[in-house]
PDB file of C-alpha atoms and ligand atoms in Angstrom:
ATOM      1  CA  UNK X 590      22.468   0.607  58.855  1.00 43.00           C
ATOM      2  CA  UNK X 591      25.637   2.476  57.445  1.00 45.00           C
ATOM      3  CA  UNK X 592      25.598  -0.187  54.528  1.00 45.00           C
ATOM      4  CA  UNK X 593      21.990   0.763  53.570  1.00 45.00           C
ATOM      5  CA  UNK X 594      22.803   4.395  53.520  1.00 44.00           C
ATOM      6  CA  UNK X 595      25.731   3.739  51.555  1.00 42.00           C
ATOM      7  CA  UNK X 596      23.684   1.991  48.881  1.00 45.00           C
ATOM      8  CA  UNK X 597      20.718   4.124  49.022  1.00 42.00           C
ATOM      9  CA  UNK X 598      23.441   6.506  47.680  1.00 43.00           C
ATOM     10  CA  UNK X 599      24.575   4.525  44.852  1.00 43.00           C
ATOM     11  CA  UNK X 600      21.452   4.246  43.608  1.00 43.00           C
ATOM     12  CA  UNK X 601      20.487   7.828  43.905  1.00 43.00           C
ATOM     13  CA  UNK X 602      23.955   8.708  42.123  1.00 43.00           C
ATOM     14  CA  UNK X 603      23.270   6.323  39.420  1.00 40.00           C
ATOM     15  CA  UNK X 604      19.921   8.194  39.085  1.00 43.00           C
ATOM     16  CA  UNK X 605      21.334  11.229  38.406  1.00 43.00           C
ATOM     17  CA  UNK X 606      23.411  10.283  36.481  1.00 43.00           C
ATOM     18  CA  UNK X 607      21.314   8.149  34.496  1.00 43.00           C
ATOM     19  CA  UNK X 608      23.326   8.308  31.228  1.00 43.00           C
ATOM     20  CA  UNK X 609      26.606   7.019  32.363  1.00 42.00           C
ATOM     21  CA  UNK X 610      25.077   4.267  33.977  1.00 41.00           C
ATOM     22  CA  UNK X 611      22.844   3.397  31.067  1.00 38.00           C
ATOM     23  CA  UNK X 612      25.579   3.601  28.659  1.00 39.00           C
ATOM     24  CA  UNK X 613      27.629   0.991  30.528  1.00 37.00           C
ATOM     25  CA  UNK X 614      25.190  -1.258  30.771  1.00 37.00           C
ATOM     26  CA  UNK X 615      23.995  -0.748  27.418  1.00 39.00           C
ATOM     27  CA  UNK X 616      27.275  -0.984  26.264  1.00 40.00           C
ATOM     28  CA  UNK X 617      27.946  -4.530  27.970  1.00 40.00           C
ATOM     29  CA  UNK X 618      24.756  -6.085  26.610  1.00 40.00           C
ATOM     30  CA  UNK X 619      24.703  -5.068  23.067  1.00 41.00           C
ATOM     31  CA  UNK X 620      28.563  -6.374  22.427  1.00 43.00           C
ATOM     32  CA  UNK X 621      29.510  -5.276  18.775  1.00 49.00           C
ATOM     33  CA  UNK X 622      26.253  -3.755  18.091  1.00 49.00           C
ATOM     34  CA  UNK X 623      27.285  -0.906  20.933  1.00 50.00           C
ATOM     35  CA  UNK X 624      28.901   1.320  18.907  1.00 54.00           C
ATOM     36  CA  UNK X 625      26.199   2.095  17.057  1.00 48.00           C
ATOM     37  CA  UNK X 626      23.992   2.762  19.685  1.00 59.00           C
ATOM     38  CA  UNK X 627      26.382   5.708  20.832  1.00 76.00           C
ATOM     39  CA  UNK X 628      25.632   7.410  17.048  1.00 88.00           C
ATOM     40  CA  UNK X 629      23.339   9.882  16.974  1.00 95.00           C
ATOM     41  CA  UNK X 630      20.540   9.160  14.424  1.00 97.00           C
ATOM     42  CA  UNK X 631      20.197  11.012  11.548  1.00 98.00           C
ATOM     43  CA  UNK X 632      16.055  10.269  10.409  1.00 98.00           C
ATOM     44  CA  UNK X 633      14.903  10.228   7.300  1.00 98.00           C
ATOM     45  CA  UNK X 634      11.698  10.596   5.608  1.00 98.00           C
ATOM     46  CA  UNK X 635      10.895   8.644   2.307  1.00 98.00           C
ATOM     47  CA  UNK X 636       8.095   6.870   0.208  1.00 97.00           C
ATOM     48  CA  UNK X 637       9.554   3.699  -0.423  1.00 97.00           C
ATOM     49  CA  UNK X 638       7.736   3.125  -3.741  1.00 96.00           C
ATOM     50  CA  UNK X 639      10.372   4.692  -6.109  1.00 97.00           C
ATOM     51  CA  UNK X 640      12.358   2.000  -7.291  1.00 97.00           C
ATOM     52  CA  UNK X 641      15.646   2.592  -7.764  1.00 98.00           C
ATOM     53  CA  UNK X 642      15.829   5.620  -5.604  1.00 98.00           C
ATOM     54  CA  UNK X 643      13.846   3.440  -2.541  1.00 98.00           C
ATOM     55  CA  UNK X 644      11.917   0.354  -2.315  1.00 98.00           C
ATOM     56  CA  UNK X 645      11.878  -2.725  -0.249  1.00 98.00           C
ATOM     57  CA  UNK X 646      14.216  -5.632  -0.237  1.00 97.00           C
ATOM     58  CA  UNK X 647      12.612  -7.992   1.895  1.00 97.00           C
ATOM     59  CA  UNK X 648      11.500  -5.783   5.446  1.00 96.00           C
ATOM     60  CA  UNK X 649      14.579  -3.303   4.823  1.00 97.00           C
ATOM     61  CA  UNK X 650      14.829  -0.154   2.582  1.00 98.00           C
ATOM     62  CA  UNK X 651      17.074   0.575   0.230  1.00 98.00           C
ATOM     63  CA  UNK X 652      17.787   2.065  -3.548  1.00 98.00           C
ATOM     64  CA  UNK X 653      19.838   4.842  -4.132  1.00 98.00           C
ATOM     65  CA  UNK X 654      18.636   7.721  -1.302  1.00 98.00           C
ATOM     66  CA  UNK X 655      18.960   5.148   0.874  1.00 98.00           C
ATOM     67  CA  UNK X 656      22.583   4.578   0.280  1.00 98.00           C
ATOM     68  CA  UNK X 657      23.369   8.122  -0.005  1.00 98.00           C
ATOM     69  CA  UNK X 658      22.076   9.142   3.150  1.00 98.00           C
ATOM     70  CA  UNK X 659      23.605   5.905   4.686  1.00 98.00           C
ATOM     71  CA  UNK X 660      27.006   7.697   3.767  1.00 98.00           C
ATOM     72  CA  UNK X 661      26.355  11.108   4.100  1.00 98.00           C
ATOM     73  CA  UNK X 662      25.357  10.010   7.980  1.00 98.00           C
ATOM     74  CA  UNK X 663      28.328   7.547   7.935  1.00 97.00           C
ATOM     75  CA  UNK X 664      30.298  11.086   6.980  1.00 95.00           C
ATOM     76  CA  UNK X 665      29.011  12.813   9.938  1.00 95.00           C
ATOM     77  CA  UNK X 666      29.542  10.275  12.488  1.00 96.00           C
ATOM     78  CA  UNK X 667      25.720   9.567  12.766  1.00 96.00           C
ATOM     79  CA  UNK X 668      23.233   6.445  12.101  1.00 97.00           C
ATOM     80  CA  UNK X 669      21.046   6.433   9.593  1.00 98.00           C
ATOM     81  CA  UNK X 670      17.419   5.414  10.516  1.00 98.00           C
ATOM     82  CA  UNK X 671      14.614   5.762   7.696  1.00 98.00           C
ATOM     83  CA  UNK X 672      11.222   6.249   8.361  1.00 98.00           C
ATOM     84  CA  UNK X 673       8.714   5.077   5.171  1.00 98.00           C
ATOM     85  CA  UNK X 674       5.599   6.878   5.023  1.00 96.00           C
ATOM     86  CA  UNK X 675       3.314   8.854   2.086  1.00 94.00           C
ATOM     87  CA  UNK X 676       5.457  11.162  -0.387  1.00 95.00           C
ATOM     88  CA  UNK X 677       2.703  14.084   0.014  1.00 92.00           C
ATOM     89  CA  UNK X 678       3.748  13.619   3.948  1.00 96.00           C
ATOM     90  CA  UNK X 679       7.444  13.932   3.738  1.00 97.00           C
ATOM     91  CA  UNK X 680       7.849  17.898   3.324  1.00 98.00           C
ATOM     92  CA  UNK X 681       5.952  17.454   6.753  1.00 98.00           C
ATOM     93  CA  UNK X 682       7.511  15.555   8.451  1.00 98.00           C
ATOM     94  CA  UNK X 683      11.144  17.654   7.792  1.00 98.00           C
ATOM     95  CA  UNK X 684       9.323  21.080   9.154  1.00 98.00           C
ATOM     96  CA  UNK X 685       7.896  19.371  12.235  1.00 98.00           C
ATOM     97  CA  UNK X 686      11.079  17.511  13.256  1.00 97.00           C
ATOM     98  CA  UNK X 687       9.601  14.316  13.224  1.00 98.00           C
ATOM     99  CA  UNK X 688      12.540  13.699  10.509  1.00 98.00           C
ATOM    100  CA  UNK X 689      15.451  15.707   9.718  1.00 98.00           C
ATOM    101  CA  UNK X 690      15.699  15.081   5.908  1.00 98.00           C
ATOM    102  CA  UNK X 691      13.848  14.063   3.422  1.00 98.00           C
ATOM    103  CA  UNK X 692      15.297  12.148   0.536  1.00 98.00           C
ATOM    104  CA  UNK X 693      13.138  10.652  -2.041  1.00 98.00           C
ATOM    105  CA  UNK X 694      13.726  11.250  -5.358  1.00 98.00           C
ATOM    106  CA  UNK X 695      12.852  14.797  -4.086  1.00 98.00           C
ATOM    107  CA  UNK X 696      12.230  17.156  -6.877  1.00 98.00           C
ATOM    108  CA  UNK X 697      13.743  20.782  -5.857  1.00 98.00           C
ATOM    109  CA  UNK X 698      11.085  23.051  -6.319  1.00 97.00           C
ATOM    110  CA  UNK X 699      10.118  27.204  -5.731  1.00 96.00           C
ATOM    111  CA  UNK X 700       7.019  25.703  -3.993  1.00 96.00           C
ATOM    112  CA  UNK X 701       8.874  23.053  -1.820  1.00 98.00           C
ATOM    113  CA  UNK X 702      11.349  26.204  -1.464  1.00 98.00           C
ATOM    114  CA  UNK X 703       8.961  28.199   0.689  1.00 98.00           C
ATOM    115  CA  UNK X 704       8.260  25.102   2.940  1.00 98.00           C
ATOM    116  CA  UNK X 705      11.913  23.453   3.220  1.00 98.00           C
ATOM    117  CA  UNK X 706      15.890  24.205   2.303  1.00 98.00           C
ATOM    118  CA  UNK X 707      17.263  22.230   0.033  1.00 98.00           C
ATOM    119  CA  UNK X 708      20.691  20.598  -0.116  1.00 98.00           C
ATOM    120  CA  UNK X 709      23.145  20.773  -3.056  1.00 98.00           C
ATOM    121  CA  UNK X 710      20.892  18.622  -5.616  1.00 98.00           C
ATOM    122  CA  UNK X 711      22.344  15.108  -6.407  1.00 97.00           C
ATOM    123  CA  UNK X 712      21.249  13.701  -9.412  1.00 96.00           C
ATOM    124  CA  UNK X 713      19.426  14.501 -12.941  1.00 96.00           C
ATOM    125  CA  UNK X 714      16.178  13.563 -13.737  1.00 96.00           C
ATOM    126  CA  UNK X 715      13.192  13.853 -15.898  1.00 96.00           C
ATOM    127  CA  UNK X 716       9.244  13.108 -16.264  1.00 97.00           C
ATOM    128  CA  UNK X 717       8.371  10.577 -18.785  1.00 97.00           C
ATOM    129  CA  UNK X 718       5.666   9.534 -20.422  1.00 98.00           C
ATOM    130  CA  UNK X 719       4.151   6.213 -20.144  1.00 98.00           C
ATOM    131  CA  UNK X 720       1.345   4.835 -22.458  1.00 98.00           C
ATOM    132  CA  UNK X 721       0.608   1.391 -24.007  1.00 98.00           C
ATOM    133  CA  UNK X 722       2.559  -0.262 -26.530  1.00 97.00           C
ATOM    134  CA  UNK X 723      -0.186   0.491 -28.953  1.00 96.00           C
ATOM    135  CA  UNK X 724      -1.137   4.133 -28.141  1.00 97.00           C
ATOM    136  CA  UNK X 725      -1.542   6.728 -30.277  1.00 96.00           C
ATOM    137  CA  UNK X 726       0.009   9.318 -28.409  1.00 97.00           C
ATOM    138  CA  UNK X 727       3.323  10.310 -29.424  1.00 95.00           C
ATOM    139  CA  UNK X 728       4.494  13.060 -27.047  1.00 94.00           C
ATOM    140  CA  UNK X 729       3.567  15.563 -24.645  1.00 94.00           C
ATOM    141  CA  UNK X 730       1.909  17.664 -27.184  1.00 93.00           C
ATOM    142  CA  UNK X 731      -0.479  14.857 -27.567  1.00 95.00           C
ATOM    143  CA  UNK X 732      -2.272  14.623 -24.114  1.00 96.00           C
ATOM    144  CA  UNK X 733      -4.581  17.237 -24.034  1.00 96.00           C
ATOM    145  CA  UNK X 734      -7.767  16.558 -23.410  1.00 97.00           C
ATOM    146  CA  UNK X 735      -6.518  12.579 -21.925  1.00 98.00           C
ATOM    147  CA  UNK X 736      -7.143  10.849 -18.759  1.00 98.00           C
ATOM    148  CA  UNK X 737      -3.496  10.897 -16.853  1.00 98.00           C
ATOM    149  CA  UNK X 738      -2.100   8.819 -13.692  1.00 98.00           C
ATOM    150  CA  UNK X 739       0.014  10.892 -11.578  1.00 97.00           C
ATOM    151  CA  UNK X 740       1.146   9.813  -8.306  1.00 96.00           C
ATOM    152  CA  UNK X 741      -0.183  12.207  -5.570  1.00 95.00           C
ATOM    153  CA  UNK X 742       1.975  15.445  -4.627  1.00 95.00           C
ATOM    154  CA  UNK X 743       4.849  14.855  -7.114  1.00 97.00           C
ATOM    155  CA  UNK X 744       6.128  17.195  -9.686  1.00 97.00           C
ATOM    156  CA  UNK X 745       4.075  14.477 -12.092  1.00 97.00           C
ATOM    157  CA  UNK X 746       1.220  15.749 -10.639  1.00 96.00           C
ATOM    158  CA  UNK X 747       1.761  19.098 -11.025  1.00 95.00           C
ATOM    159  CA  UNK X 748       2.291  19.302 -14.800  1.00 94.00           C
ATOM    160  CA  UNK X 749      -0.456  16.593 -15.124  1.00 96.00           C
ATOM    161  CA  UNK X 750      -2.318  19.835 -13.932  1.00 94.00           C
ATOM    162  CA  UNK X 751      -1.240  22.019 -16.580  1.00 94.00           C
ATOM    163  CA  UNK X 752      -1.782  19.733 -19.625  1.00 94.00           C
ATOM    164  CA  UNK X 753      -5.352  21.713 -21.559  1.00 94.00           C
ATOM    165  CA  UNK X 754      -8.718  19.639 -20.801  1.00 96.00           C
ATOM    166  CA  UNK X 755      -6.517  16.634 -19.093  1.00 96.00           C
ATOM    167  CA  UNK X 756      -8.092  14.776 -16.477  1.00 98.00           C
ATOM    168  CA  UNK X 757      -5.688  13.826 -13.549  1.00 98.00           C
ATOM    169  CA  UNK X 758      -5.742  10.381 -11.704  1.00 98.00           C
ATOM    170  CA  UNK X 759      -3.822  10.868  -8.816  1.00 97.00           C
ATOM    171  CA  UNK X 760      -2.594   7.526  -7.018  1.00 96.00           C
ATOM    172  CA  UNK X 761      -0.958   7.119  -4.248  1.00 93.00           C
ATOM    173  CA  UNK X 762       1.674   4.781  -5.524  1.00 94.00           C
ATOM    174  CA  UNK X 763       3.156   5.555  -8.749  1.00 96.00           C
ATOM    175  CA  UNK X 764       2.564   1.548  -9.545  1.00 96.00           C
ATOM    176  CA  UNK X 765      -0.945   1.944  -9.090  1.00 97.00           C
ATOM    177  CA  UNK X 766      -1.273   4.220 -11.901  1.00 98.00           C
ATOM    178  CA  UNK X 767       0.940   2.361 -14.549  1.00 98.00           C
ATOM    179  CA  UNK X 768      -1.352  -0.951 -13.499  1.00 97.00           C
ATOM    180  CA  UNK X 769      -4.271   1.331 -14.097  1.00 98.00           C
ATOM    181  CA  UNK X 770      -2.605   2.061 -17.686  1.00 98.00           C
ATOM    182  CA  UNK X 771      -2.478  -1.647 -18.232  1.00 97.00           C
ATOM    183  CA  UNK X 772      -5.931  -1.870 -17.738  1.00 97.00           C
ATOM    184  CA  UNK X 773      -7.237   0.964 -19.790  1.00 97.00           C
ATOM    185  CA  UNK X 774      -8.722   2.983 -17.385  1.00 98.00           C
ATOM    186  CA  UNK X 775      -6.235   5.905 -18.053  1.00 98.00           C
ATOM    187  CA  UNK X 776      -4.320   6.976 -21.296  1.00 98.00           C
ATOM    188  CA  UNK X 777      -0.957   7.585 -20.219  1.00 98.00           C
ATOM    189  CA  UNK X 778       1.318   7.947 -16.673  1.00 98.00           C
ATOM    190  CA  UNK X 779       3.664  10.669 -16.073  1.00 98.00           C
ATOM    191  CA  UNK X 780       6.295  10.144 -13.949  1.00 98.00           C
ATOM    192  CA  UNK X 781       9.465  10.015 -13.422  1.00 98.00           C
ATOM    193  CA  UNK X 782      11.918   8.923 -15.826  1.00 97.00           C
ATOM    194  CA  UNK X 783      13.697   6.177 -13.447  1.00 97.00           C
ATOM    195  CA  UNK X 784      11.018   4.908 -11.771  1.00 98.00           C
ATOM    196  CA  UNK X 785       9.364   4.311 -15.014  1.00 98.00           C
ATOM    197  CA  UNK X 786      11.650   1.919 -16.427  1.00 97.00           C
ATOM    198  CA  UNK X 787      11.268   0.491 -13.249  1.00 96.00           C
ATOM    199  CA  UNK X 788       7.514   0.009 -13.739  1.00 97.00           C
ATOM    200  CA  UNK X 789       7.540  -0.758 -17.775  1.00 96.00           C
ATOM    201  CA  UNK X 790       9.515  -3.774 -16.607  1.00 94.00           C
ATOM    202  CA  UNK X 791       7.184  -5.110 -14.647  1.00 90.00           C
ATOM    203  CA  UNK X 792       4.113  -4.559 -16.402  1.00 91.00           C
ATOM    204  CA  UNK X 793       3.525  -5.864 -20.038  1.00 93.00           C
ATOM    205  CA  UNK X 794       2.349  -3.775 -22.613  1.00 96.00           C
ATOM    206  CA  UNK X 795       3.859  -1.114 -21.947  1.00 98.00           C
ATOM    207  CA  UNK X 796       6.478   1.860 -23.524  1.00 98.00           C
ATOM    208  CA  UNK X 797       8.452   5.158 -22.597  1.00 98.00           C
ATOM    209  CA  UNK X 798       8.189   8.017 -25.035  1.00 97.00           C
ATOM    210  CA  UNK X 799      11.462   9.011 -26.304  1.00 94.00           C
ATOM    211  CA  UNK X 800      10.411  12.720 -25.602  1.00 92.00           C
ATOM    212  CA  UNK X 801      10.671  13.614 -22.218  1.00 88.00           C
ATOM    213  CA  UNK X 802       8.347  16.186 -20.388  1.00 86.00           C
ATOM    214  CA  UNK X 803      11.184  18.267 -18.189  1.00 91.00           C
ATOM    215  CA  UNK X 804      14.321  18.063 -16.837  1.00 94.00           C
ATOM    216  CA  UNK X 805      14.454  18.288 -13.051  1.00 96.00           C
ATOM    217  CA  UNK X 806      17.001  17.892 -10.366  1.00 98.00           C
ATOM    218  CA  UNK X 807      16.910  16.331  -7.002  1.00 98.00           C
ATOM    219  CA  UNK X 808      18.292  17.175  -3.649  1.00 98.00           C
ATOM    220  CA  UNK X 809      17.862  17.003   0.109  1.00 98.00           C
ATOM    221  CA  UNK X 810      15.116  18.764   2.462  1.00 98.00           C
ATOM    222  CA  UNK X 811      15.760  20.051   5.036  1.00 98.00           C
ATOM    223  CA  UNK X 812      14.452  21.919   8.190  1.00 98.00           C
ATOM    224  CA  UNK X 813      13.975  25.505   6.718  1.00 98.00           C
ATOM    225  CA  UNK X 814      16.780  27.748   8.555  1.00 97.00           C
ATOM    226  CA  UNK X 815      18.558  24.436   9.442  1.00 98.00           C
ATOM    227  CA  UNK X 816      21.892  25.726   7.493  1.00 98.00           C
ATOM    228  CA  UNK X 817      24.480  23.587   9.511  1.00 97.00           C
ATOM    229  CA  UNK X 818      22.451  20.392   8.875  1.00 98.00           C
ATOM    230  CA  UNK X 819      22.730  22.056   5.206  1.00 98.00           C
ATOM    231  CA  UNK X 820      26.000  22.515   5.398  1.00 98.00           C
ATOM    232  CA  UNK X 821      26.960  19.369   7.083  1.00 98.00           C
ATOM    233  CA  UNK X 822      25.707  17.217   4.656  1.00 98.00           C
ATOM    234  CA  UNK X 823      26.526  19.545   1.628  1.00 98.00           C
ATOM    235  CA  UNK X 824      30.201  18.626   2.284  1.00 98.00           C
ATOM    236  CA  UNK X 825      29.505  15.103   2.503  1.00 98.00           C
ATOM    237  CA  UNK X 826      27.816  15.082  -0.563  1.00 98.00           C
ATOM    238  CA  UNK X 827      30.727  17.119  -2.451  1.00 98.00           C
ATOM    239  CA  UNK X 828      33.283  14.269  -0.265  1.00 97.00           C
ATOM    240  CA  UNK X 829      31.467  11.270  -1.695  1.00 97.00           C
ATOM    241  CA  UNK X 830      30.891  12.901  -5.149  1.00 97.00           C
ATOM    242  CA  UNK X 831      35.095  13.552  -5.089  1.00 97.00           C
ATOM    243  CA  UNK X 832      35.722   9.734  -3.960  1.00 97.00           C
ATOM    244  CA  UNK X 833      33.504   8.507  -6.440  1.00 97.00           C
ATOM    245  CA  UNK X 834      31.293   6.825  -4.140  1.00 97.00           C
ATOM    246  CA  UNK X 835      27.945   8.636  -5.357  1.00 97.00           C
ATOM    247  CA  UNK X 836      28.755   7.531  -8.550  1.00 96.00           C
ATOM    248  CA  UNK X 837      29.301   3.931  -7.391  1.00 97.00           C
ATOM    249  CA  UNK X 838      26.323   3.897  -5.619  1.00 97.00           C
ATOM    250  CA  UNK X 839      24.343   4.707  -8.984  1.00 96.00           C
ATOM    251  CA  UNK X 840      26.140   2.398 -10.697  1.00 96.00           C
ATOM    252  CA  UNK X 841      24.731  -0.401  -7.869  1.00 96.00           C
ATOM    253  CA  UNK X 842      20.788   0.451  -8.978  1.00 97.00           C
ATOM    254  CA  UNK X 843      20.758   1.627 -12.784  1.00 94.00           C
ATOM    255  CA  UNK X 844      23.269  -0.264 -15.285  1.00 81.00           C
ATOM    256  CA  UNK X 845      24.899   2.012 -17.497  1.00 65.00           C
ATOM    257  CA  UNK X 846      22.848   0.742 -20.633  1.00 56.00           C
ATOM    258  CA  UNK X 847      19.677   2.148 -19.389  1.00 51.00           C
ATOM    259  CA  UNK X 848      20.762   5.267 -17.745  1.00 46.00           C
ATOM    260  CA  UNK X 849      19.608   8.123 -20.051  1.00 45.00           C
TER     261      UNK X 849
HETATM  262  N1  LIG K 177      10.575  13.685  -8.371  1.00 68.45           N
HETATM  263  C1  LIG K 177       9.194  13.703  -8.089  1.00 68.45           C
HETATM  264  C2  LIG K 177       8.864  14.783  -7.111  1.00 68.45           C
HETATM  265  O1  LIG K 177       9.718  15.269  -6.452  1.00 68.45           O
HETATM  266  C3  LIG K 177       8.653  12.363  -7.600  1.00 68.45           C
HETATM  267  C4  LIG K 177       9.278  11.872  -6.341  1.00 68.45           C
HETATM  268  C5  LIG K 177       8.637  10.612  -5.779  1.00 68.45           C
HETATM  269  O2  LIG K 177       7.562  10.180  -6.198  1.00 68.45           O
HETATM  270  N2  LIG K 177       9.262  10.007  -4.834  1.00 68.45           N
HETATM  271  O3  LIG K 177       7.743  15.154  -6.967  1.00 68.45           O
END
C-alpha cells in the first residue's frame, strides 16, 4: 500500500512538472537531434516562388531569405522553421502571430509600413521588365495602354496599376505570368529584377529591358510594436553583414556576372 502511494506521487510530480520530465525523455530519444529541440523557433513566413531569394530544392526551402534568416536565428540562439504560403498572405500572417517574420524578397513599403515594422533592409533591388525577344516595347514609357502580368500583391503589381490604359494580369506565381508572356496572352511582365533572370532562363523567347522600372530595397517584417524582435535581429543582420557572411550567402545564389 505505502509503495502505491509512493508512486501515485511520482507520477503526480512528474505531472506537474511536465517540462522537466518531457525534456529528459525527449532529450534521450532524439540523441544529436536534442539540441535543437531545446531552441526556440523563430517562424517565418515566405512564398517560395522567388527564385533566388526562396524556392524549393527537392521538399526543403531555400535561396537567399532562407539562409539569412537561418543565421540571423542561428545569431539569436533560435531555430529557424519556415512556413510557405501565398505572398499577398505573408503581411498576415506577421500581425496575427501565426509567424514572427516575414522574409521574402519583401519590398519595404509606406503601405506595408502601416501594417508591419520593418527591419534594417538587406539587399537592393529593382522591377524589370520582361517582354519577348521580338517585342516592340523598349521601356517603361512604352506600356501604356498594354496587357501586363504582375504577380498578385507585390510592388509589381502596384506600378502595373499606375501605368495609363494598362491592363493588369495578376498571377499568383510570378512564373505563371512570364509563361503567359511566352504564350502571347500578355505583352510584357513586371517583376522583379532577380527573379526575372531567374524566369528568362527558363523560358525561351524571352529578354530583360536594360531600363529598369524602380529601385527598391528589401527588409524584414515584423510584428508592428515588436521592437526587440527588431532589434534582435537588426544586430544580427549588421553581425553577419561585418563577417561577411551576408555577402557570402549572395554570392551562393547569384554569380557575380549577372548581379546588376
Ligand atoms: N519585392 C516585391 C514585393 O515586395 C516582390 C516580392 C515577392 O514576390 N516575393 O512586393
Amino acid at each position: 500500500m505505502k509503495k502505491k502511494v509512493i508512486s501515485l506521487l511520482l507520477v503526480a510530480v512528474c505531472v506537474f512538472s511536465m517540462a522537466a520530465c518531457g525534456s529528459k525523455k525527449e532529450d534521450s530519444s532524439t540523441g544529436d537531434s536534442g539540441d535543437a529541440t531545446k531552441k526556440e523557433k523563430l517562424v517565418m513566413a515566405t512564398n517560395a516562388e522567388f527564385p533566388p531569394y526562396e524556392f524549393y530544392e527537392g521538399k526543403d526551402v531555400v535561396g537567399i531569405d532562407a539562409d539569412i534568416a537561418a543565421a540571423v536565428a542561428e545569431e539569436m540562439g533560435m531555430e529557424l522553421e519556415i512556413e510557405d504560403m501565398a505572398f499577398d498572405s505573408i503581411i498576415t500572417a506577421v500581425t496575427s502571430g501565426k509567424a514572427d517574420i516575414g522574409a521574402a524578397g519583401m519590398t519595404v513599403t509606406e503601405d506595408r509600413l502601416e501594417n508591419v515594422d520593418f527591419t534594417d533592409t538587406y539587399a537592393t533591388a529593382t522591377q524589370v521588365i520582361i517582354v519577348k525577344e521580338d517585342s516592340a516595347i523598349t521601356g517603361p514609357d512604352e506600356l501604356n495602354g498594354k496587357k501586363i502580368g504582375v504577380q498578385l500583391g507585390t510592388t509589381g503589381d502596384i506600378y502595373a496599376d499606375d501605368i495609363e490604359d494598362a491592363t493588369v494580369e495578376r498571377y499568383n506565381k510570378g512564373f505563371e505570368a512570364v509563361q503567359a508572356l511566352q504564350q502571347g496572352k500578355i505583352d510584357a511582365v513586371v517583376i522583379d529584377g532577380e527573379p526575372a533572370k531567374e524566369f528568362v532562363k527558363e523560358a525561351e523567347g524571352l529578354k530583360i529591358l536594360d531600363e529598369a522600372f524602380t529601385e527598391e530595397e528589401y527588409a524584414i517584417a515584423v510584428k508592428k510594436g515588436n521592437d526587440e524582435l527588431k532589434e534582435k535581429i537588426n544586430d544580427a543582420l549588421a553581425n553577419l553583414k561585418d563577417s561577411g557572411k551576408l555577402d557570402e550567402i549572395v554570392a551562393k545564389y547569384i554569380s557575380a556576372d549577372s548581379a546588376e
